[in-house]
Coordinates of C-alpha atoms in Angstrom, one line a residue:
Chain Q
M1 CA 48.4 -29.7 -4.6
D2 CA 50.5 -27.2 -6.0
P3 CA 51.9 -24.8 -3.3
F4 CA 51.6 -21.1 -4.2
G5 CA 49.8 -22.1 -7.2
L6 CA 52.7 -23.2 -9.1
S7 CA 53.9 -26.8 -10.0
P8 CA 56.9 -28.1 -8.2
A9 CA 58.6 -28.0 -11.6
L10 CA 57.9 -24.3 -12.2
I11 CA 58.9 -23.2 -8.5
L12 CA 62.3 -25.1 -9.0
L13 CA 62.6 -23.2 -12.6
F14 CA 61.9 -19.9 -11.2
V15 CA 64.1 -20.2 -7.8
G16 CA 67.0 -21.5 -10.0
F17 CA 66.5 -19.0 -12.9
G18 CA 66.3 -16.3 -9.9
F19 CA 69.4 -17.5 -8.5
M20 CA 71.4 -17.5 -12.0
V21 CA 69.8 -13.8 -12.7
G22 CA 71.0 -12.9 -9.1
V23 CA 74.6 -14.2 -9.8
L24 CA 74.9 -12.5 -13.2
F25 CA 73.6 -9.2 -12.0
G26 CA 75.3 -9.3 -8.5
F27 CA 78.3 -9.3 -10.7
F28 CA 77.5 -6.9 -13.5
G29 CA 75.7 -4.7 -11.1
M30 CA 72.5 -4.7 -12.7
G31 CA 68.7 -5.4 -11.8
G32 CA 68.1 -8.2 -14.4
S33 CA 64.4 -7.7 -14.9
F34 CA 65.0 -7.2 -18.4
L35 CA 65.8 -11.1 -18.3
I36 CA 62.6 -12.2 -15.9
T37 CA 59.8 -10.4 -18.4
P38 CA 60.7 -12.0 -21.9
T39 CA 61.0 -15.5 -19.8
L40 CA 57.6 -14.9 -18.5
L41 CA 56.5 -14.2 -22.0
I42 CA 57.7 -17.2 -23.3
L43 CA 56.4 -19.4 -20.6
G44 CA 53.0 -18.1 -21.9
Y45 CA 52.3 -15.5 -19.4
P46 CA 50.0 -12.5 -20.9
A47 CA 52.1 -9.6 -21.7
S48 CA 50.6 -7.5 -18.7
V49 CA 51.4 -10.1 -16.3
A50 CA 54.8 -10.7 -17.4
I51 CA 55.7 -6.8 -17.2
G52 CA 54.1 -6.3 -14.0
S53 CA 55.7 -9.2 -12.6
G54 CA 59.1 -8.1 -14.0
L55 CA 58.4 -4.4 -12.3
A56 CA 57.5 -6.1 -8.9
F57 CA 60.6 -8.2 -9.2
Y58 CA 62.6 -5.2 -10.0
F59 CA 61.0 -3.3 -6.9
G60 CA 62.1 -6.3 -4.8
T61 CA 65.8 -6.2 -6.4
S62 CA 65.9 -2.5 -5.5
V63 CA 65.0 -2.7 -2.1
I64 CA 67.8 -5.3 -1.4
A65 CA 70.0 -3.0 -3.6
V66 CA 69.3 -0.1 -1.0
L67 CA 69.6 -2.0 1.8
K68 CA 73.0 -3.3 0.6
H69 CA 74.1 0.2 0.1
Y70 CA 72.4 1.6 3.2
D71 CA 73.9 5.2 2.6
I72 CA 73.2 4.7 -1.2
G73 CA 76.2 6.7 -2.0
Q74 CA 75.1 10.5 -3.0
V75 CA 71.7 11.1 -3.6
N76 CA 70.4 14.3 -5.2
Y77 CA 67.2 14.3 -3.7
K78 CA 65.7 17.2 -5.7
L79 CA 66.8 15.4 -8.9
G80 CA 65.6 12.0 -7.5
A81 CA 62.1 13.7 -6.9
I82 CA 61.8 15.0 -10.4
L83 CA 62.8 11.7 -11.9
F84 CA 60.5 9.7 -9.7
V85 CA 57.5 12.1 -10.7
T86 CA 58.6 11.7 -14.2
L87 CA 59.5 8.1 -14.2
S88 CA 56.0 7.6 -12.8
I89 CA 54.2 9.4 -15.3
G90 CA 56.1 7.5 -18.1
I91 CA 55.4 4.2 -16.3
E92 CA 51.8 5.2 -16.5
L93 CA 51.8 6.0 -19.9
G94 CA 53.9 2.7 -21.0
S95 CA 51.3 0.6 -18.8
M96 CA 48.0 2.3 -20.8
L97 CA 50.1 1.4 -24.1
V98 CA 50.4 -2.2 -23.1
F99 CA 46.5 -2.4 -21.7
A100 CA 45.4 -0.6 -25.3
L101 CA 47.8 -3.5 -27.0
E102 CA 46.3 -6.0 -25.3
R103 CA 42.8 -4.8 -26.4
V104 CA 43.7 -5.2 -29.8
G105 CA 45.8 -8.5 -29.4
V106 CA 49.1 -7.5 -30.2
A107 CA 50.7 -6.8 -26.9
E108 CA 52.7 -10.0 -26.7
L109 CA 53.9 -9.4 -30.3
I110 CA 54.8 -5.9 -29.9
T111 CA 56.8 -6.5 -26.3
G112 CA 58.3 -9.7 -27.8
I113 CA 59.5 -7.7 -30.6
A114 CA 61.0 -4.6 -28.6
Y115 CA 62.6 -7.3 -26.6
V116 CA 64.4 -8.7 -29.5
V117 CA 65.9 -5.2 -30.2
L118 CA 66.8 -4.6 -26.6
L119 CA 68.5 -7.8 -25.7
A120 CA 70.5 -7.6 -28.8
G121 CA 71.3 -4.2 -28.4
I122 CA 72.7 -4.8 -24.8
G123 CA 74.3 -7.8 -26.2
M124 CA 76.2 -5.7 -28.7
L125 CA 77.1 -3.2 -26.2
F126 CA 78.8 -5.8 -23.8
L127 CA 80.4 -7.5 -26.8
R128 CA 82.0 -4.3 -27.9
R129 CA 82.9 -3.4 -24.1
A130 CA 84.6 -6.8 -24.3
M131 CA 86.7 -6.1 -27.4
N132 CA 87.5 -2.8 -25.9
L133 CA 89.0 -4.3 -22.7
S134 CA 90.9 -6.7 -24.6
D135 CA 92.4 -3.8 -26.7
E136 CA 93.6 -2.1 -23.8
T137 CA 97.3 -2.4 -22.5
E138 CA 98.5 -3.5 -19.4
D139 CA 99.2 -0.1 -18.1
D140 CA 95.9 1.3 -19.2
E141 CA 94.1 -0.2 -16.3
V142 CA 91.9 2.8 -15.8
G143 CA 90.3 1.9 -19.5
P144 CA 88.2 4.4 -21.2
S145 CA 87.8 7.5 -19.0
D146 CA 84.2 7.8 -17.3
E147 CA 84.7 11.7 -17.7
E148 CA 84.5 10.9 -21.6
I149 CA 81.1 12.7 -22.3
P150 CA 79.7 11.8 -26.0
A151 CA 79.2 14.9 -28.0
I152 CA 75.6 14.2 -28.1
A153 CA 75.1 14.5 -24.3
Q154 CA 77.3 17.5 -24.3
K155 CA 75.0 19.0 -27.0
I156 CA 72.0 18.1 -24.8
Q157 CA 73.5 19.3 -21.8
S158 CA 74.3 22.9 -23.4
Y159 CA 70.7 23.2 -24.0
R160 CA 69.5 26.0 -21.5
I161 CA 65.8 26.0 -21.8
P162 CA 64.2 27.3 -18.7
P163 CA 63.1 26.6 -15.9
M164 CA 66.9 25.8 -15.1
I165 CA 67.4 23.6 -11.8
S166 CA 70.3 24.0 -9.5
L167 CA 71.7 20.6 -8.5
A168 CA 73.0 20.3 -4.9
S169 CA 75.9 18.4 -6.5
G170 CA 76.8 21.6 -8.7
G171 CA 75.7 22.7 -11.7
R172 CA 72.3 23.4 -13.4
A173 CA 70.3 21.4 -15.8
S174 CA 66.8 22.0 -17.5
L175 CA 63.8 20.8 -16.1
W176 CA 62.9 19.6 -19.6
T177 CA 66.0 17.6 -20.2
M178 CA 65.3 15.7 -16.5
S179 CA 61.7 15.3 -17.3
G180 CA 62.6 14.0 -20.8
A181 CA 65.3 11.6 -19.6
G182 CA 63.1 10.6 -16.7
G183 CA 60.0 10.0 -18.9
S184 CA 61.6 8.3 -21.7
V185 CA 62.7 5.7 -19.4
G186 CA 59.5 5.5 -17.5
V187 CA 57.4 4.7 -20.7
L188 CA 60.1 1.8 -21.5
S189 CA 59.8 0.6 -17.9
G190 CA 55.9 0.5 -18.3
L191 CA 56.1 -0.8 -21.7
L192 CA 58.6 -3.5 -21.2
G193 CA 58.5 -4.1 -17.4
V194 CA 62.4 -3.1 -17.0
G195 CA 63.6 -1.2 -14.1
G196 CA 65.5 0.4 -16.5
G197 CA 68.8 1.1 -14.5
F198 CA 70.8 0.3 -17.4
M199 CA 69.4 3.5 -19.3
R200 CA 68.5 5.6 -16.1
M201 CA 72.3 5.9 -14.7
P202 CA 73.7 7.1 -18.1
A203 CA 70.7 9.4 -18.7
I204 CA 71.3 11.1 -15.3
Y205 CA 75.3 11.1 -15.7
Y206 CA 75.4 12.0 -19.6
L207 CA 72.2 14.0 -20.1
I208 CA 71.9 15.8 -16.9
G209 CA 75.8 16.0 -15.9
T210 CA 75.9 15.0 -12.4
P211 CA 79.3 13.3 -10.9
L212 CA 78.9 9.7 -11.4
T213 CA 78.7 8.7 -7.8
V214 CA 75.7 11.0 -7.7
A215 CA 74.3 9.5 -10.7
V216 CA 74.4 6.0 -9.4
G217 CA 72.9 6.9 -5.9
T218 CA 70.1 8.9 -7.5
S219 CA 69.4 6.6 -9.9
L220 CA 69.0 3.7 -7.1
F221 CA 66.9 6.2 -5.2
A222 CA 64.3 7.1 -8.1
G223 CA 64.6 3.3 -9.1
L224 CA 63.2 2.0 -6.1
F225 CA 60.3 4.5 -6.1
S226 CA 59.4 4.3 -9.5
G227 CA 59.8 0.2 -9.2
A228 CA 57.1 0.4 -6.0
Y229 CA 54.8 2.5 -8.4
G230 CA 55.4 0.3 -11.5
A231 CA 54.3 -2.6 -9.2
F232 CA 51.3 -1.0 -7.7
T233 CA 49.9 0.5 -11.2
Y234 CA 50.0 -3.3 -12.6
G235 CA 48.9 -4.7 -9.3
M236 CA 45.6 -2.5 -9.7
S237 CA 44.6 -4.6 -12.7
G238 CA 45.8 -7.8 -11.0
S239 CA 48.6 -8.2 -13.1
V240 CA 51.3 -9.1 -10.7
A241 CA 51.9 -12.9 -10.5
L242 CA 53.1 -12.4 -6.5
P243 CA 54.1 -16.3 -6.2
V244 CA 56.2 -16.1 -9.2
V245 CA 57.8 -12.8 -8.2
T246 CA 58.6 -14.7 -4.6
M247 CA 60.2 -17.6 -6.0
L248 CA 62.5 -15.4 -8.2
L249 CA 63.4 -13.3 -5.2
I250 CA 64.2 -16.2 -3.2
G251 CA 66.5 -17.4 -6.0
S252 CA 68.0 -13.9 -6.8
A253 CA 68.6 -12.7 -3.3
L254 CA 71.1 -15.6 -2.7
G255 CA 72.5 -15.1 -6.1
A256 CA 73.2 -11.6 -5.9
R257 CA 75.3 -12.1 -2.8
L258 CA 77.4 -14.9 -4.3
G259 CA 77.6 -12.8 -7.6
S260 CA 78.6 -9.8 -5.6
A261 CA 81.3 -11.6 -3.8
A262 CA 82.6 -13.1 -7.2
T263 CA 83.5 -9.4 -8.2
T264 CA 86.3 -9.5 -5.7
M265 CA 87.6 -12.9 -7.3
V266 CA 86.8 -12.6 -11.0
E267 CA 88.0 -9.9 -13.5
E268 CA 84.8 -8.8 -15.4
D269 CA 86.7 -8.8 -18.6
E270 CA 87.4 -12.7 -18.1
V271 CA 83.3 -13.2 -18.5
I272 CA 81.9 -10.0 -20.3
V273 CA 82.3 -11.5 -23.5
Y274 CA 80.0 -14.6 -22.3
F275 CA 77.3 -12.0 -21.0
G276 CA 77.4 -10.3 -24.5
I277 CA 76.9 -13.7 -26.2
M278 CA 73.9 -14.7 -23.6
M279 CA 72.1 -11.3 -24.3
L280 CA 72.4 -12.1 -28.1
L281 CA 70.9 -15.7 -27.3
A282 CA 68.2 -14.4 -25.1
S283 CA 67.4 -12.0 -28.0
A284 CA 67.4 -15.2 -30.6
G285 CA 65.0 -17.0 -27.9
V286 CA 62.6 -14.3 -27.7
G287 CA 62.5 -14.1 -31.7
F288 CA 62.1 -17.8 -31.8
S289 CA 59.3 -17.5 -29.6
E290 CA 57.6 -15.0 -31.7
L291 CA 58.2 -16.7 -34.5
A292 CA 56.8 -20.0 -32.9
N293 CA 53.5 -18.2 -32.2
W294 CA 53.2 -17.5 -35.8
V295 CA 54.3 -21.0 -37.6
G296 CA 52.9 -23.1 -34.6
F297 CA 56.2 -25.2 -34.2
G298 CA 56.3 -26.3 -30.7
F299 CA 60.0 -26.8 -30.9
L300 CA 60.7 -23.4 -31.4
D301 CA 59.2 -22.4 -27.9
V302 CA 61.3 -25.3 -26.1
L303 CA 64.3 -24.1 -28.0
S304 CA 63.6 -20.2 -27.0
V305 CA 63.4 -21.3 -23.1
V306 CA 66.7 -23.4 -23.7
L307 CA 68.4 -20.2 -25.2
L308 CA 67.0 -17.9 -22.7
V309 CA 67.2 -19.8 -19.6
G310 CA 70.1 -22.0 -20.5
S311 CA 72.5 -19.1 -21.7
S312 CA 72.0 -17.2 -18.2
F313 CA 72.8 -20.8 -16.2
F314 CA 75.7 -21.2 -18.6
V315 CA 77.3 -17.6 -17.8
G316 CA 76.2 -17.7 -14.1
S317 CA 77.9 -21.2 -13.8
I318 CA 81.3 -19.7 -15.5
I319 CA 81.2 -16.8 -12.6
L320 CA 80.6 -19.1 -9.8
Y321 CA 83.1 -21.7 -11.4
S322 CA 85.8 -19.1 -11.8
A323 CA 85.1 -17.6 -8.5
A324 CA 85.7 -21.0 -6.8
K325 CA 88.7 -21.6 -8.8
A326 CA 90.2 -18.1 -8.0
Y327 CA 89.5 -18.8 -4.3
T328 CA 90.9 -22.2 -3.8
P329 CA 94.8 -22.0 -3.4
S330 CA 96.5 -24.0 -6.1
S331 CA 100.0 -25.5 -5.4
D332 CA 102.0 -23.1 -7.3
E333 CA 99.9 -19.5 -6.6
P334 CA 98.2 -18.2 -3.7
A335 CA 94.3 -17.2 -4.2
T336 CA 94.3 -13.4 -4.3
A337 CA 91.4 -11.0 -4.6
T338 CA 92.0 -9.5 -8.2
K339 CA 89.4 -7.0 -8.4
Q340 CA 88.1 -4.2 -6.2
D341 CA 84.5 -3.9 -5.7
S342 CA 83.1 -1.3 -7.8
Chain R
M1 CA 39.2 -13.9 7.8
I2 CA 39.6 -11.2 5.3
E3 CA 39.2 -12.5 1.8
V4 CA 42.0 -10.5 -0.2
G5 CA 40.0 -10.7 -3.4
T6 CA 37.2 -8.7 -2.1
L7 CA 39.1 -5.7 -0.9
P8 CA 39.2 -2.7 -3.3
T9 CA 41.7 -2.9 -6.1
V10 CA 43.9 0.1 -4.5
V11 CA 44.1 -1.8 -1.2
Q12 CA 45.1 -5.2 -3.0
A13 CA 47.9 -3.4 -5.1
L14 CA 49.1 -1.8 -1.9
L15 CA 49.2 -5.3 -0.6
I16 CA 51.4 -6.4 -3.2
V17 CA 53.8 -3.6 -2.9
V18 CA 53.9 -4.1 1.1
A19 CA 54.4 -7.9 0.5
V20 CA 57.4 -7.5 -2.0
F21 CA 58.8 -4.9 0.1
L22 CA 58.7 -7.3 3.2
E23 CA 60.0 -10.4 1.4
A24 CA 62.8 -8.3 0.1
V25 CA 63.8 -7.3 3.8
V26 CA 63.4 -10.9 5.0
L27 CA 65.3 -12.4 2.3
Y28 CA 68.0 -9.6 2.6
G29 CA 68.3 -10.3 6.4
G30 CA 67.9 -14.2 6.4
Y31 CA 70.6 -14.6 3.8
G32 CA 72.8 -12.1 5.6
Y33 CA 72.5 -14.2 8.6
L34 CA 73.2 -17.3 6.9
E35 CA 76.1 -15.9 5.0
E36 CA 77.6 -14.8 8.6
W37 CA 77.1 -18.7 10.0
F38 CA 78.1 -20.5 7.0
A39 CA 80.9 -18.5 4.9
P40 CA 83.6 -19.3 7.7
R41 CA 82.5 -23.1 7.4
I42 CA 82.5 -23.3 3.8
S43 CA 85.8 -21.2 3.7
T44 CA 87.5 -23.8 6.1
V45 CA 86.0 -26.6 3.9
I46 CA 87.3 -25.2 0.3
E47 CA 90.8 -24.3 1.9
N48 CA 91.2 -28.0 3.4
V49 CA 90.0 -29.3 -0.1

């Protein structure tokens, strides 16, 4: 008899994969749901179940993140409430789109293609960041200034379309800018099953123009509630595989602790290049899975699982190995904490 | 005993949200407790090795 309706092999896979995803995202500070949904798609779960379970997983990791940062930094509650409403509307629209695509039988294909692009895009961004880090000189420890606002973001911030909303953190922003940022991230969340923290936080910081600490806290606040709403929306249609989410959370809650602890021992630029490569391999994995559906080659399915799951195990192992190595005192150099928790 | 499948879909969806929330809280607290208990011992073992 299979406990939780999952075979022992699948339980092991989900707990192990959740653990490695937790290590990665405890270290890099992201939720990791954008690796969960494509993996479930590759394992043959329907698109709506993969997305719904991804959002429920994201909600669980958000709860843990909020518990960890009990006072969640500085939260702009007015902005958080507006974002929650617009994110929820976006998620609802995204989920309606998924169910419509399922009715015409192309949901897996569309979400698969979207994931190939998304994962490749994130991989390229991290590789670029790795190259920028390697170009920096020793005395340039601060790196590229966080205060540098891209020209396009400055242009969007300059629009003063009423109604303008005053923010407690200072400054004013157009309700339309807030709604546009929240709504578009929400549609992507509902469509792809990602929490969207990697888009939401920069959107708040760059487009709405809050201080960085407020952007982080507000993003976490809005993400928690929108994650709950996403899980609820997909839960209404029975599209959340709770046993799968549970196994993933069991692994990721532990992995996130270790990944977070590793940030004090391992320099991010030592492993960031592997993370970028991992995302590109994950993108290729989803691409191979889509190709397997078209040409019917079974080995492509196996290859896609190996690429997606294997690469995250590889990079997670590198982080844990580097942390253990840094922690163990060697004969000629003391173990020291090399990086401040950000 | 109440069969979950017979409940309205809204209630089922709410139960899923509550279940995930409770799982996250229990896991956070449980691993936190284990960390406090095991971490010093593991540190000692690594330092001795």
